[in-house]
Amino acid sequence: MVQTVIKRDGRKVDYNRDRIVSAIEKAERTLNHEASIAQEIAKKVELKLNQLNQDSVSIEEIQDYVILCLKENHANECAKVYEHYRKDRTHQREIRGSLMKSIEKMTFSEHSDEKRENANIDGNTSMGMMLQYGSTVSKNFAKHFLLKEEHSDLHDSGLIHIHDLDFYAMGTLTCCQIDLTKLFNDGFSTGHG
């Protein structure tokens, strides 16, 4: 009999059928279903889990069985909503995970290249680190919510480089905003770069 659920982060929590019922009911509410089959499906899921003869199961196994039992019960629309929500939550976890990995890498990096990605920001200072944190969050947002997935993947793999990606969400092309008349009349300075 299942007693423990292994969460995605490895934590173990007590098995609770009510959590399955609650998740199915959320999918039903999305579809405006009046009569609930959540209790019935949760019992069927529990039977399948107990047939595994294991004390603990992963959250993914439970979710797979919920979808299977919904489909076996001809609740295909509910299964689709449940699965869509599951995929959306997985996507959100991946976004948070990649952002935290980027910030961790930047925070604990000893390499000067990591801390001086932008020639105008010294990542070894407190203000420089704060600017880099903001830049990292902005890049992450642009890659996950503004760019096409294929372009984000190409940038991450190094096949293309999207310059000043951290400014993409602001709708600016930063380095392309040069007043050429002023440049030709007054000259230029490279600043800190």
PDB file of C-alpha atoms in Angstrom:
ATOM      1  CA  MET A   1       0.000   0.000   0.000  1.00  0.00           C
ATOM      2  CA  VAL A   2       1.315   3.440  -0.970  1.00  0.00           C
ATOM      3  CA  GLN A   3       2.196   5.563   2.024  1.00  0.00           C
ATOM      4  CA  THR A   4       4.706   8.066   0.672  1.00  0.00           C
ATOM      5  CA  VAL A   5       4.891  10.350  -2.366  1.00  0.00           C
ATOM      6  CA  ILE A   6       8.266  11.409  -3.724  1.00  0.00           C
ATOM      7  CA  LYS A   7       8.076  15.034  -4.869  1.00  0.00           C
ATOM      8  CA  ARG A   8      10.028  16.372  -7.844  1.00  0.00           C
ATOM      9  CA  ASP A   9      12.650  17.903  -5.572  1.00  0.00           C
ATOM     10  CA  GLY A  10      13.192  14.552  -3.820  1.00  0.00           C
ATOM     11  CA  ARG A  11      11.232  15.376  -0.664  1.00  0.00           C
ATOM     12  CA  LYS A  12       8.972  12.655   0.701  1.00  0.00           C
ATOM     13  CA  VAL A  13       5.467  13.491   1.904  1.00  0.00           C
ATOM     14  CA  ASP A  14       2.584  11.377   3.168  1.00  0.00           C
ATOM     15  CA  TYR A  15       0.244  10.033   0.503  1.00  0.00           C
ATOM     16  CA  ASN A  16      -3.074  11.878   0.545  1.00  0.00           C
ATOM     17  CA  ARG A  17      -5.919  10.885  -1.796  1.00  0.00           C
ATOM     18  CA  ASP A  18      -7.598  14.252  -1.204  1.00  0.00           C
ATOM     19  CA  ARG A  19      -4.835  15.955  -3.187  1.00  0.00           C
ATOM     20  CA  ILE A  20      -5.739  13.825  -6.225  1.00  0.00           C
ATOM     21  CA  VAL A  21      -9.420  14.658  -5.740  1.00  0.00           C
ATOM     22  CA  SER A  22      -8.613  18.365  -5.505  1.00  0.00           C
ATOM     23  CA  ALA A  23      -6.536  18.351  -8.703  1.00  0.00           C
ATOM     24  CA  ILE A  24      -9.275  16.560 -10.663  1.00  0.00           C
ATOM     25  CA  GLU A  25     -11.902  18.946  -9.302  1.00  0.00           C
ATOM     26  CA  LYS A  26      -9.845  21.910 -10.560  1.00  0.00           C
ATOM     27  CA  ALA A  27      -9.873  20.398 -14.053  1.00  0.00           C
ATOM     28  CA  GLU A  28     -13.619  19.786 -13.773  1.00  0.00           C
ATOM     29  CA  ARG A  29     -14.246  23.396 -12.720  1.00  0.00           C
ATOM     30  CA  THR A  30     -12.340  24.593 -15.772  1.00  0.00           C
ATOM     31  CA  LEU A  31     -14.809  22.606 -17.886  1.00  0.00           C
ATOM     32  CA  ASN A  32     -17.805  23.766 -15.798  1.00  0.00           C
ATOM     33  CA  HIS A  33     -18.712  20.165 -14.908  1.00  0.00           C
ATOM     34  CA  GLU A  34     -21.543  19.971 -12.425  1.00  0.00           C
ATOM     35  CA  ALA A  35     -21.295  16.300 -11.440  1.00  0.00           C
ATOM     36  CA  SER A  36     -17.880  15.378 -10.093  1.00  0.00           C
ATOM     37  CA  ILE A  37     -16.129  12.103 -10.803  1.00  0.00           C
ATOM     38  CA  ALA A  38     -13.071  13.144  -8.788  1.00  0.00           C
ATOM     39  CA  GLN A  39     -13.671  10.787  -5.841  1.00  0.00           C
ATOM     40  CA  GLU A  40     -14.316   7.843  -8.157  1.00  0.00           C
ATOM     41  CA  ILE A  41     -11.192   8.524 -10.248  1.00  0.00           C
ATOM     42  CA  ALA A  42      -9.044   9.027  -7.140  1.00  0.00           C
ATOM     43  CA  LYS A  43     -10.139   5.615  -5.826  1.00  0.00           C
ATOM     44  CA  LYS A  44      -9.239   3.993  -9.160  1.00  0.00           C
ATOM     45  CA  VAL A  45      -5.849   5.714  -9.134  1.00  0.00           C
ATOM     46  CA  GLU A  46      -5.260   4.475  -5.598  1.00  0.00           C
ATOM     47  CA  LEU A  47      -6.123   0.896  -6.621  1.00  0.00           C
ATOM     48  CA  LYS A  48      -3.612   1.036  -9.479  1.00  0.00           C
ATOM     49  CA  LEU A  49      -0.947   2.497  -7.195  1.00  0.00           C
ATOM     50  CA  ASN A  50      -1.515  -0.228  -4.609  1.00  0.00           C
ATOM     51  CA  GLN A  51      -1.123  -2.885  -7.321  1.00  0.00           C
ATOM     52  CA  LEU A  52       2.474  -1.695  -7.664  1.00  0.00           C
ATOM     53  CA  ASN A  53       3.156  -3.151  -4.189  1.00  0.00           C
ATOM     54  CA  GLN A  54       5.395  -0.216  -3.269  1.00  0.00           C
ATOM     55  CA  ASP A  55       5.491   1.929  -0.160  1.00  0.00           C
ATOM     56  CA  SER A  56       6.336   5.056  -2.139  1.00  0.00           C
ATOM     57  CA  VAL A  57       5.614   6.410  -5.621  1.00  0.00           C
ATOM     58  CA  SER A  58       6.682   9.518  -7.500  1.00  0.00           C
ATOM     59  CA  ILE A  59       4.336  12.395  -8.157  1.00  0.00           C
ATOM     60  CA  GLU A  60       4.791  11.734 -11.896  1.00  0.00           C
ATOM     61  CA  GLU A  61       3.496   8.176 -11.499  1.00  0.00           C
ATOM     62  CA  ILE A  62       0.421   9.447  -9.696  1.00  0.00           C
ATOM     63  CA  GLN A  63      -0.242  12.043 -12.392  1.00  0.00           C
ATOM     64  CA  ASP A  64       0.210   9.435 -15.136  1.00  0.00           C
ATOM     65  CA  TYR A  65      -2.374   7.217 -13.438  1.00  0.00           C
ATOM     66  CA  VAL A  66      -4.797  10.128 -13.019  1.00  0.00           C
ATOM     67  CA  ILE A  67      -4.671  10.793 -16.763  1.00  0.00           C
ATOM     68  CA  LEU A  68      -4.994   7.077 -17.552  1.00  0.00           C
ATOM     69  CA  CYS A  69      -7.998   6.641 -15.241  1.00  0.00           C
ATOM     70  CA  LEU A  70      -9.702   9.764 -16.593  1.00  0.00           C
ATOM     71  CA  LYS A  71      -9.332   8.415 -20.135  1.00  0.00           C
ATOM     72  CA  GLU A  72     -10.520   4.954 -19.110  1.00  0.00           C
ATOM     73  CA  ASN A  73     -13.585   6.660 -17.633  1.00  0.00           C
ATOM     74  CA  HIS A  74     -14.215   8.479 -20.943  1.00  0.00           C
ATOM     75  CA  ALA A  75     -13.409  11.834 -19.345  1.00  0.00           C
ATOM     76  CA  ASN A  76     -11.068  12.793 -22.184  1.00  0.00           C
ATOM     77  CA  GLU A  77     -11.667  16.547 -21.961  1.00  0.00           C
ATOM     78  CA  CYS A  78     -10.935  16.503 -18.253  1.00  0.00           C
ATOM     79  CA  ALA A  79      -7.775  14.466 -18.943  1.00  0.00           C
ATOM     80  CA  LYS A  80      -6.657  17.085 -21.495  1.00  0.00           C
ATOM     81  CA  VAL A  81      -7.203  19.950 -19.051  1.00  0.00           C
ATOM     82  CA  TYR A  82      -5.386  18.045 -16.286  1.00  0.00           C
ATOM     83  CA  GLU A  83      -2.479  17.246 -18.611  1.00  0.00           C
ATOM     84  CA  HIS A  84      -2.276  20.843 -19.877  1.00  0.00           C
ATOM     85  CA  TYR A  85      -2.100  22.132 -16.295  1.00  0.00           C
ATOM     86  CA  ARG A  86       0.592  19.552 -15.513  1.00  0.00           C
ATOM     87  CA  LYS A  87       2.694  20.645 -18.518  1.00  0.00           C
ATOM     88  CA  ASP A  88       2.235  24.308 -17.639  1.00  0.00           C
ATOM     89  CA  ARG A  89       3.417  23.710 -14.062  1.00  0.00           C
ATOM     90  CA  THR A  90       6.415  21.737 -15.358  1.00  0.00           C
ATOM     91  CA  HIS A  91       7.291  24.633 -17.665  1.00  0.00           C
ATOM     92  CA  GLN A  92       7.042  27.120 -14.778  1.00  0.00           C
ATOM     93  CA  ARG A  93       9.342  24.959 -12.627  1.00  0.00           C
ATOM     94  CA  GLU A  94      11.879  24.748 -15.459  1.00  0.00           C
ATOM     95  CA  ILE A  95      11.872  28.526 -15.861  1.00  0.00           C
ATOM     96  CA  ARG A  96      12.436  29.077 -12.139  1.00  0.00           C
ATOM     97  CA  GLY A  97      15.120  26.391 -12.096  1.00  0.00           C
ATOM     98  CA  SER A  98      17.097  27.838 -15.008  1.00  0.00           C
ATOM     99  CA  LEU A  99      16.901  31.336 -13.516  1.00  0.00           C
ATOM    100  CA  MET A 100      18.169  30.168 -10.138  1.00  0.00           C
ATOM    101  CA  LYS A 101      21.013  28.207 -11.775  1.00  0.00           C
ATOM    102  CA  SER A 102      22.065  31.340 -13.686  1.00  0.00           C
ATOM    103  CA  ILE A 103      22.053  33.456 -10.542  1.00  0.00           C
ATOM    104  CA  GLU A 104      23.909  30.782  -8.558  1.00  0.00           C
ATOM    105  CA  LYS A 105      26.578  30.533 -11.268  1.00  0.00           C
ATOM    106  CA  MET A 106      27.031  34.302 -11.315  1.00  0.00           C
ATOM    107  CA  THR A 107      27.080  34.636  -7.525  1.00  0.00           C
ATOM    108  CA  PHE A 108      29.688  31.981  -6.845  1.00  0.00           C
ATOM    109  CA  SER A 109      31.802  32.436  -9.963  1.00  0.00           C
ATOM    110  CA  GLU A 110      35.468  33.260  -9.538  1.00  0.00           C
ATOM    111  CA  HIS A 111      35.981  33.824 -13.258  1.00  0.00           C
ATOM    112  CA  SER A 112      36.402  37.428 -14.270  1.00  0.00           C
ATOM    113  CA  ASP A 113      34.655  36.706 -17.599  1.00  0.00           C
ATOM    114  CA  GLU A 114      31.462  35.735 -15.790  1.00  0.00           C
ATOM    115  CA  LYS A 115      31.549  38.901 -13.726  1.00  0.00           C
ATOM    116  CA  ARG A 116      32.478  41.227 -16.600  1.00  0.00           C
ATOM    117  CA  GLU A 117      30.107  40.104 -19.327  1.00  0.00           C
ATOM    118  CA  ASN A 118      29.279  43.768 -19.906  1.00  0.00           C
ATOM    119  CA  ALA A 119      32.373  45.976 -20.173  1.00  0.00           C
ATOM    120  CA  ASN A 120      30.519  48.800 -18.426  1.00  0.00           C
ATOM    121  CA  ILE A 121      29.639  46.790 -15.305  1.00  0.00           C
ATOM    122  CA  ASP A 122      32.139  45.550 -12.742  1.00  0.00           C
ATOM    123  CA  GLY A 123      30.568  42.377 -11.352  1.00  0.00           C
ATOM    124  CA  ASN A 124      33.012  42.361  -8.446  1.00  0.00           C
ATOM    125  CA  THR A 125      31.226  45.311  -6.816  1.00  0.00           C
ATOM    126  CA  SER A 126      27.915  45.187  -4.960  1.00  0.00           C
ATOM    127  CA  MET A 127      26.179  47.474  -7.462  1.00  0.00           C
ATOM    128  CA  GLY A 128      27.679  45.550 -10.355  1.00  0.00           C
ATOM    129  CA  MET A 129      26.304  42.283  -8.966  1.00  0.00           C
ATOM    130  CA  MET A 130      22.846  43.839  -8.522  1.00  0.00           C
ATOM    131  CA  LEU A 131      22.897  45.055 -12.134  1.00  0.00           C
ATOM    132  CA  GLN A 132      23.935  41.584 -13.269  1.00  0.00           C
ATOM    133  CA  TYR A 133      21.126  39.968 -11.264  1.00  0.00           C
ATOM    134  CA  GLY A 134      18.641  42.292 -12.969  1.00  0.00           C
ATOM    135  CA  SER A 135      20.188  41.562 -16.344  1.00  0.00           C
ATOM    136  CA  THR A 136      19.960  37.805 -15.708  1.00  0.00           C
ATOM    137  CA  VAL A 137      16.278  38.017 -14.758  1.00  0.00           C
ATOM    138  CA  SER A 138      15.526  40.166 -17.816  1.00  0.00           C
ATOM    139  CA  LYS A 139      17.327  37.747 -20.169  1.00  0.00           C
ATOM    140  CA  ASN A 140      15.513  34.790 -18.646  1.00  0.00           C
ATOM    141  CA  PHE A 141      12.170  36.547 -19.106  1.00  0.00           C
ATOM    142  CA  ALA A 142      12.944  37.403 -22.736  1.00  0.00           C
ATOM    143  CA  LYS A 143      14.051  33.848 -23.550  1.00  0.00           C
ATOM    144  CA  HIS A 144      10.992  32.212 -21.996  1.00  0.00           C
ATOM    145  CA  PHE A 145       8.226  34.679 -22.790  1.00  0.00           C
ATOM    146  CA  LEU A 146       9.227  36.956 -25.675  1.00  0.00           C
ATOM    147  CA  LEU A 147      11.433  35.013 -28.082  1.00  0.00           C
ATOM    148  CA  LYS A 148      10.362  32.092 -30.192  1.00  0.00           C
ATOM    149  CA  GLU A 149      11.587  28.880 -28.588  1.00  0.00           C
ATOM    150  CA  GLU A 150      13.792  28.089 -31.592  1.00  0.00           C
ATOM    151  CA  HIS A 151      15.560  31.473 -31.314  1.00  0.00           C
ATOM    152  CA  SER A 152      16.057  31.065 -27.584  1.00  0.00           C
ATOM    153  CA  ASP A 153      17.530  27.587 -28.157  1.00  0.00           C
ATOM    154  CA  LEU A 154      19.864  28.899 -30.875  1.00  0.00           C
ATOM    155  CA  HIS A 155      21.055  31.683 -28.560  1.00  0.00           C
ATOM    156  CA  ASP A 156      21.617  29.238 -25.679  1.00  0.00           C
ATOM    157  CA  SER A 157      23.560  26.848 -27.912  1.00  0.00           C
ATOM    158  CA  GLY A 158      25.783  29.668 -29.191  1.00  0.00           C
ATOM    159  CA  LEU A 159      24.753  29.326 -32.840  1.00  0.00           C
ATOM    160  CA  ILE A 160      23.432  32.893 -32.749  1.00  0.00           C
ATOM    161  CA  HIS A 161      23.986  35.732 -30.304  1.00  0.00           C
ATOM    162  CA  ILE A 162      21.205  38.138 -29.424  1.00  0.00           C
ATOM    163  CA  HIS A 163      23.087  41.255 -28.377  1.00  0.00           C
ATOM    164  CA  ASP A 164      21.752  43.036 -25.289  1.00  0.00           C
ATOM    165  CA  LEU A 165      19.107  40.369 -24.747  1.00  0.00           C
ATOM    166  CA  ASP A 166      18.543  41.856 -21.306  1.00  0.00           C
ATOM    167  CA  PHE A 167      17.068  44.976 -22.977  1.00  0.00           C
ATOM    168  CA  TYR A 168      14.755  43.013 -25.294  1.00  0.00           C
ATOM    169  CA  ALA A 169      11.742  43.278 -22.958  1.00  0.00           C
ATOM    170  CA  MET A 170      12.078  47.067 -22.953  1.00  0.00           C
ATOM    171  CA  GLY A 171      11.711  47.163 -26.737  1.00  0.00           C
ATOM    172  CA  THR A 172      15.069  48.820 -27.231  1.00  0.00           C
ATOM    173  CA  LEU A 173      18.085  47.904 -29.294  1.00  0.00           C
ATOM    174  CA  THR A 174      20.418  49.915 -26.999  1.00  0.00           C
ATOM    175  CA  CYS A 175      23.598  49.977 -29.081  1.00  0.00           C
ATOM    176  CA  CYS A 176      21.687  50.828 -32.256  1.00  0.00           C
ATOM    177  CA  GLN A 177      20.358  54.079 -30.811  1.00  0.00           C
ATOM    178  CA  ILE A 178      23.233  56.219 -31.966  1.00  0.00           C
ATOM    179  CA  ASP A 179      22.640  59.794 -33.097  1.00  0.00           C
ATOM    180  CA  LEU A 180      24.862  59.701 -36.190  1.00  0.00           C
ATOM    181  CA  THR A 181      24.751  63.473 -36.742  1.00  0.00           C
ATOM    182  CA  LYS A 182      26.030  64.085 -33.203  1.00  0.00           C
ATOM    183  CA  LEU A 183      28.609  61.317 -33.620  1.00  0.00           C
ATOM    184  CA  PHE A 184      29.999  62.781 -36.857  1.00  0.00           C
ATOM    185  CA  ASN A 185      29.954  66.379 -35.569  1.00  0.00           C
ATOM    186  CA  ASP A 186      31.271  65.812 -32.038  1.00  0.00           C
ATOM    187  CA  GLY A 187      33.199  62.527 -32.220  1.00  0.00           C
ATOM    188  CA  PHE A 188      32.820  59.740 -29.678  1.00  0.00           C
ATOM    189  CA  SER A 189      34.258  58.169 -26.564  1.00  0.00           C
ATOM    190  CA  THR A 190      34.274  54.446 -25.805  1.00  0.00           C
ATOM    191  CA  GLY A 191      33.609  55.109 -22.123  1.00  0.00           C
ATOM    192  CA  HIS A 192      34.636  52.189 -19.945  1.00  0.00           C
ATOM    193  CA  GLY A 193      34.622  49.631 -22.787  1.00  0.00           C
TER     194      GLY A 193
END
